[in-house]
CSV table of C-alpha atoms in Angstrom, one decimal:
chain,number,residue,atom,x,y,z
A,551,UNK,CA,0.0,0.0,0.0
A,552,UNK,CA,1.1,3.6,-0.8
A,553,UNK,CA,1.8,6.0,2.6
A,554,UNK,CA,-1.4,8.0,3.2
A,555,UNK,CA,-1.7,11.4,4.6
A,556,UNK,CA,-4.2,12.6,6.8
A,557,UNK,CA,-5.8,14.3,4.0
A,558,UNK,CA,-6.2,11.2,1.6
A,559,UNK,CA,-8.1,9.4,4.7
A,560,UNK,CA,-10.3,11.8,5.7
A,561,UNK,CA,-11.5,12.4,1.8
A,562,UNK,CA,-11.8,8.5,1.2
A,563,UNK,CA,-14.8,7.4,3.5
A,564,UNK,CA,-18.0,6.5,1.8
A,565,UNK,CA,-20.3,5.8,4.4
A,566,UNK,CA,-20.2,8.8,6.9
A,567,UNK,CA,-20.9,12.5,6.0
A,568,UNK,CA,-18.0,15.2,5.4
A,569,UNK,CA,-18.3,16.6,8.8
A,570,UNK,CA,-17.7,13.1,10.7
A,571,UNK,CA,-14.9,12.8,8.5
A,572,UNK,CA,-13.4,16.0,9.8
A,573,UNK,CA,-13.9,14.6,13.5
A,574,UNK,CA,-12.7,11.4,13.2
A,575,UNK,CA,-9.3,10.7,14.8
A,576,UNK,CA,-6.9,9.5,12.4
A,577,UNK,CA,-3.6,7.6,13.4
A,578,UNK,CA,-1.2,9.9,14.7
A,579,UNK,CA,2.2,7.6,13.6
A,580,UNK,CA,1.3,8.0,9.5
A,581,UNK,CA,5.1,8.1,8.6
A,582,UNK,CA,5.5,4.9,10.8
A,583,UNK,CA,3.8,2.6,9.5
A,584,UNK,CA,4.9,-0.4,7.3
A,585,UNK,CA,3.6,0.3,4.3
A,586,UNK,CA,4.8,-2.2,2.3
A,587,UNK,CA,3.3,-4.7,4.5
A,588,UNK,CA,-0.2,-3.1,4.8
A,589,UNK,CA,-3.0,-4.2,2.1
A,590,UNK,CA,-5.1,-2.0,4.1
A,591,UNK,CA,-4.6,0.6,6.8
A,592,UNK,CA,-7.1,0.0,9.8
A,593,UNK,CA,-7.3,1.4,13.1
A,594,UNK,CA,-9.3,2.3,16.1
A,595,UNK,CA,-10.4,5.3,17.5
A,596,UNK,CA,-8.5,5.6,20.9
A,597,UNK,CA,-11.4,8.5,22.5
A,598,UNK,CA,-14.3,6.0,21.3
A,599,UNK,CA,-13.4,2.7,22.0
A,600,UNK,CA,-16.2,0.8,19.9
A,601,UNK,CA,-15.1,2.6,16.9
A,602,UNK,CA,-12.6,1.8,13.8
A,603,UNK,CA,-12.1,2.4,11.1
A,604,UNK,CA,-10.4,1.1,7.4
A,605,UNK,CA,-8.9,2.7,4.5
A,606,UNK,CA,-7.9,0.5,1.1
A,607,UNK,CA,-7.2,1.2,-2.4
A,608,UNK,CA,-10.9,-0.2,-4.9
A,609,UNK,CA,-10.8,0.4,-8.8
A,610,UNK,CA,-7.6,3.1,-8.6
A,611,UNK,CA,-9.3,5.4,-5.6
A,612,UNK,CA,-9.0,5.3,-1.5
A,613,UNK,CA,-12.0,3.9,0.0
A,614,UNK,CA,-12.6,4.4,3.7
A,615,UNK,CA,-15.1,2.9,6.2
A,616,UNK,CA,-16.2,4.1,8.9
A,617,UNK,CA,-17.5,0.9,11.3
A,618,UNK,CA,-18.4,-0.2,15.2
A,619,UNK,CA,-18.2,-2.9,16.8
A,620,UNK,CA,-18.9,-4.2,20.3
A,621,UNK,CA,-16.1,-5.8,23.1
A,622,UNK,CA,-16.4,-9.7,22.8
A,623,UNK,CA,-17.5,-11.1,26.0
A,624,UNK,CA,-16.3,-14.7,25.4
A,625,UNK,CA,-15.2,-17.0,26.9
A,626,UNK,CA,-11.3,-17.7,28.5
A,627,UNK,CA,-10.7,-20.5,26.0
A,628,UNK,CA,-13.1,-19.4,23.4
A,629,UNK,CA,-11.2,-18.7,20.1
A,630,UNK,CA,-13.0,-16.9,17.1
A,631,UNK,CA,-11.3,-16.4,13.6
A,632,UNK,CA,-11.0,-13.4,11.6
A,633,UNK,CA,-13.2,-13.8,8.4
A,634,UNK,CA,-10.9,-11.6,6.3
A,635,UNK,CA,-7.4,-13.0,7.3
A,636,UNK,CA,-8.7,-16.2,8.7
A,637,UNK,CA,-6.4,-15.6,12.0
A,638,UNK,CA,-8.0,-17.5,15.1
A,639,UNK,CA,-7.7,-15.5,18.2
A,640,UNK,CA,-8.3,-16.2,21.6
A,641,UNK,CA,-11.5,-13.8,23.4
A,642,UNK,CA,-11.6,-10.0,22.0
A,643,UNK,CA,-9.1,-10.8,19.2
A,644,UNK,CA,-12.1,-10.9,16.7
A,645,UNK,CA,-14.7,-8.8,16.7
A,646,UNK,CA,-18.3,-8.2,14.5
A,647,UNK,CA,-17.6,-5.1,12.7
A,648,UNK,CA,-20.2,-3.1,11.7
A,649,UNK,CA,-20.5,-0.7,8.9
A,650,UNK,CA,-23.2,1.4,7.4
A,651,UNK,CA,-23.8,1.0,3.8
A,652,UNK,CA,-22.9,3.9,2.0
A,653,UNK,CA,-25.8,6.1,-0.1
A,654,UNK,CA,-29.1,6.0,0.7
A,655,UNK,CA,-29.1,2.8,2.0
A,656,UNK,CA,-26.5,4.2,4.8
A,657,UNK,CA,-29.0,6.9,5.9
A,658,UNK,CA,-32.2,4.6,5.8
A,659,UNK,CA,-29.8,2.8,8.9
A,660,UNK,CA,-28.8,-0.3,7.3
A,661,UNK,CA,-25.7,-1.8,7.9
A,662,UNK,CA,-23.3,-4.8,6.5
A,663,UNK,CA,-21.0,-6.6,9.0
A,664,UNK,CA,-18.3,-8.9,9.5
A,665,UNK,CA,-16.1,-10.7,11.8
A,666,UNK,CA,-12.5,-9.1,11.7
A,667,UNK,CA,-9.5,-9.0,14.0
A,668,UNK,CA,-10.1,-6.2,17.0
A,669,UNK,CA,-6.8,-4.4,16.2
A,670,UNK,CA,-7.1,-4.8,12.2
A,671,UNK,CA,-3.7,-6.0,11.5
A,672,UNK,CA,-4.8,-8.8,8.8
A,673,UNK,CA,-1.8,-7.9,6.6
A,674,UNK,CA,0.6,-8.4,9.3
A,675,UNK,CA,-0.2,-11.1,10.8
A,676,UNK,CA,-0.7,-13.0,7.3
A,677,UNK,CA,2.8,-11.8,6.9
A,678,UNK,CA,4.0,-13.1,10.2
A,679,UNK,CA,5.3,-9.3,11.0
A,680,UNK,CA,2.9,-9.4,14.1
A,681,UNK,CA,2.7,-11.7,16.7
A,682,UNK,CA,-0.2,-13.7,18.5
A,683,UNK,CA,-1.2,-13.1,21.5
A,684,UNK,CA,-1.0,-16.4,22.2
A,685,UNK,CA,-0.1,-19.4,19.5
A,686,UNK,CA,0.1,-19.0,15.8
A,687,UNK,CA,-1.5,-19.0,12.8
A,688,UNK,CA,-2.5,-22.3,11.2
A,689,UNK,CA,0.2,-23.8,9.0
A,690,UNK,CA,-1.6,-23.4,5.3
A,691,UNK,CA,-0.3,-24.8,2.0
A,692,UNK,CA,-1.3,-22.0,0.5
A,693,UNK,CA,2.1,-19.1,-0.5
A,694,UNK,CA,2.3,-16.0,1.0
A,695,UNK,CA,1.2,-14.6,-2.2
A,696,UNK,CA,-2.1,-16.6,-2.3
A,697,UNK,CA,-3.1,-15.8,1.1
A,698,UNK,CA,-2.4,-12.0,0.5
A,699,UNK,CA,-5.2,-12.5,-2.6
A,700,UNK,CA,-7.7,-14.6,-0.5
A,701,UNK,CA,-7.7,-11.7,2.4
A,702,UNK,CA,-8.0,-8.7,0.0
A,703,UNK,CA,-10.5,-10.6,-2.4
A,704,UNK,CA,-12.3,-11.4,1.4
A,705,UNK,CA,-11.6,-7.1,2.4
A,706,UNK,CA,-13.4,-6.7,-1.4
A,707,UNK,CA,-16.6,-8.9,-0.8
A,708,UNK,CA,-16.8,-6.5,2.6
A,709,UNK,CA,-17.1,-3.5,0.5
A,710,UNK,CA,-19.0,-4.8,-2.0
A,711,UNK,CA,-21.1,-5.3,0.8
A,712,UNK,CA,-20.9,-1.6,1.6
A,713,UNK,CA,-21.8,0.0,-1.6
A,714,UNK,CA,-24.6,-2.8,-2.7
């Protein structure tokens, strides 16, 4: 993924107005992060905890969404599994994130969702750059490169979601 700058974020989200754009809080480490690694860039608000929020390149422009989700109240030794990255994580590690579909759909209230890792690192841990919590991934036959397609082709379906 190319580095983003505030600006580019803020002017990609499709399913939130202008002004909540404005008043979202966007990472403050841009320069930081490992670009090369991300297929997406994804984050969460740190002044509202049940927000987050994703930014990806679609058909040659930025495309952000805005979504919520609730804190998992699992089990200890429940494990749920990211639908995009298919990473298994112990309690809170995988969340339902919600999104509202963007258009008139959006302001009608409806709303697409899907389960996701909490801190929306799916490129890095299909990379092995981040760590588990606890464990590893699952040992696939699949290459790097073919996992990297199945997780943005899952990230895609999403968004289709979004816009349909």
């Amino acid at each position: 993924m190319q580095p983003l700058t505030e600006q580019d974020i803020r002017s990609s989200f499709i399913n939130c107005s202008k002004g909540e754009a404005k008043r979202l809080a966007v990472p403050r480490d841009l320069a930081a992060r490992p670009w090369d690694d991300l297929d997406f860039l994804g984050w969460r608000d740190p002044g509202a905890p049940d927000r987050s929020y994703l930014v990806t390149g679609r058909e040659g422009r930025l495309v952000g969404v805005a979504m919520r989700f609730q804190a998992a109240q699992r089990g200890f030794l429940h494990r749920s599994m990211c639908s995009l990255c298919l990473t298994t994580h112990p309690r809170g590690g995988v969340s339902l994130m919600t999104a509202r579909k963007a258009g008139a759909a959006g302001r009608e209230g409806n709303t697409v969702g899907a389960y996701m890792c909490t801190d929306l690192a799916c490129s890095l841990y299909v990379r092995g750059k981040k760590a588990l919590e606890s464990g590893a991934r699952f040992e696939e036959s699949l290459t790097l490169e073919e996992q990297i397609e199945r997780t943005t082709g899952h990230l895609a379906a999403f968004l289709d979601k979004v816009y349909a």
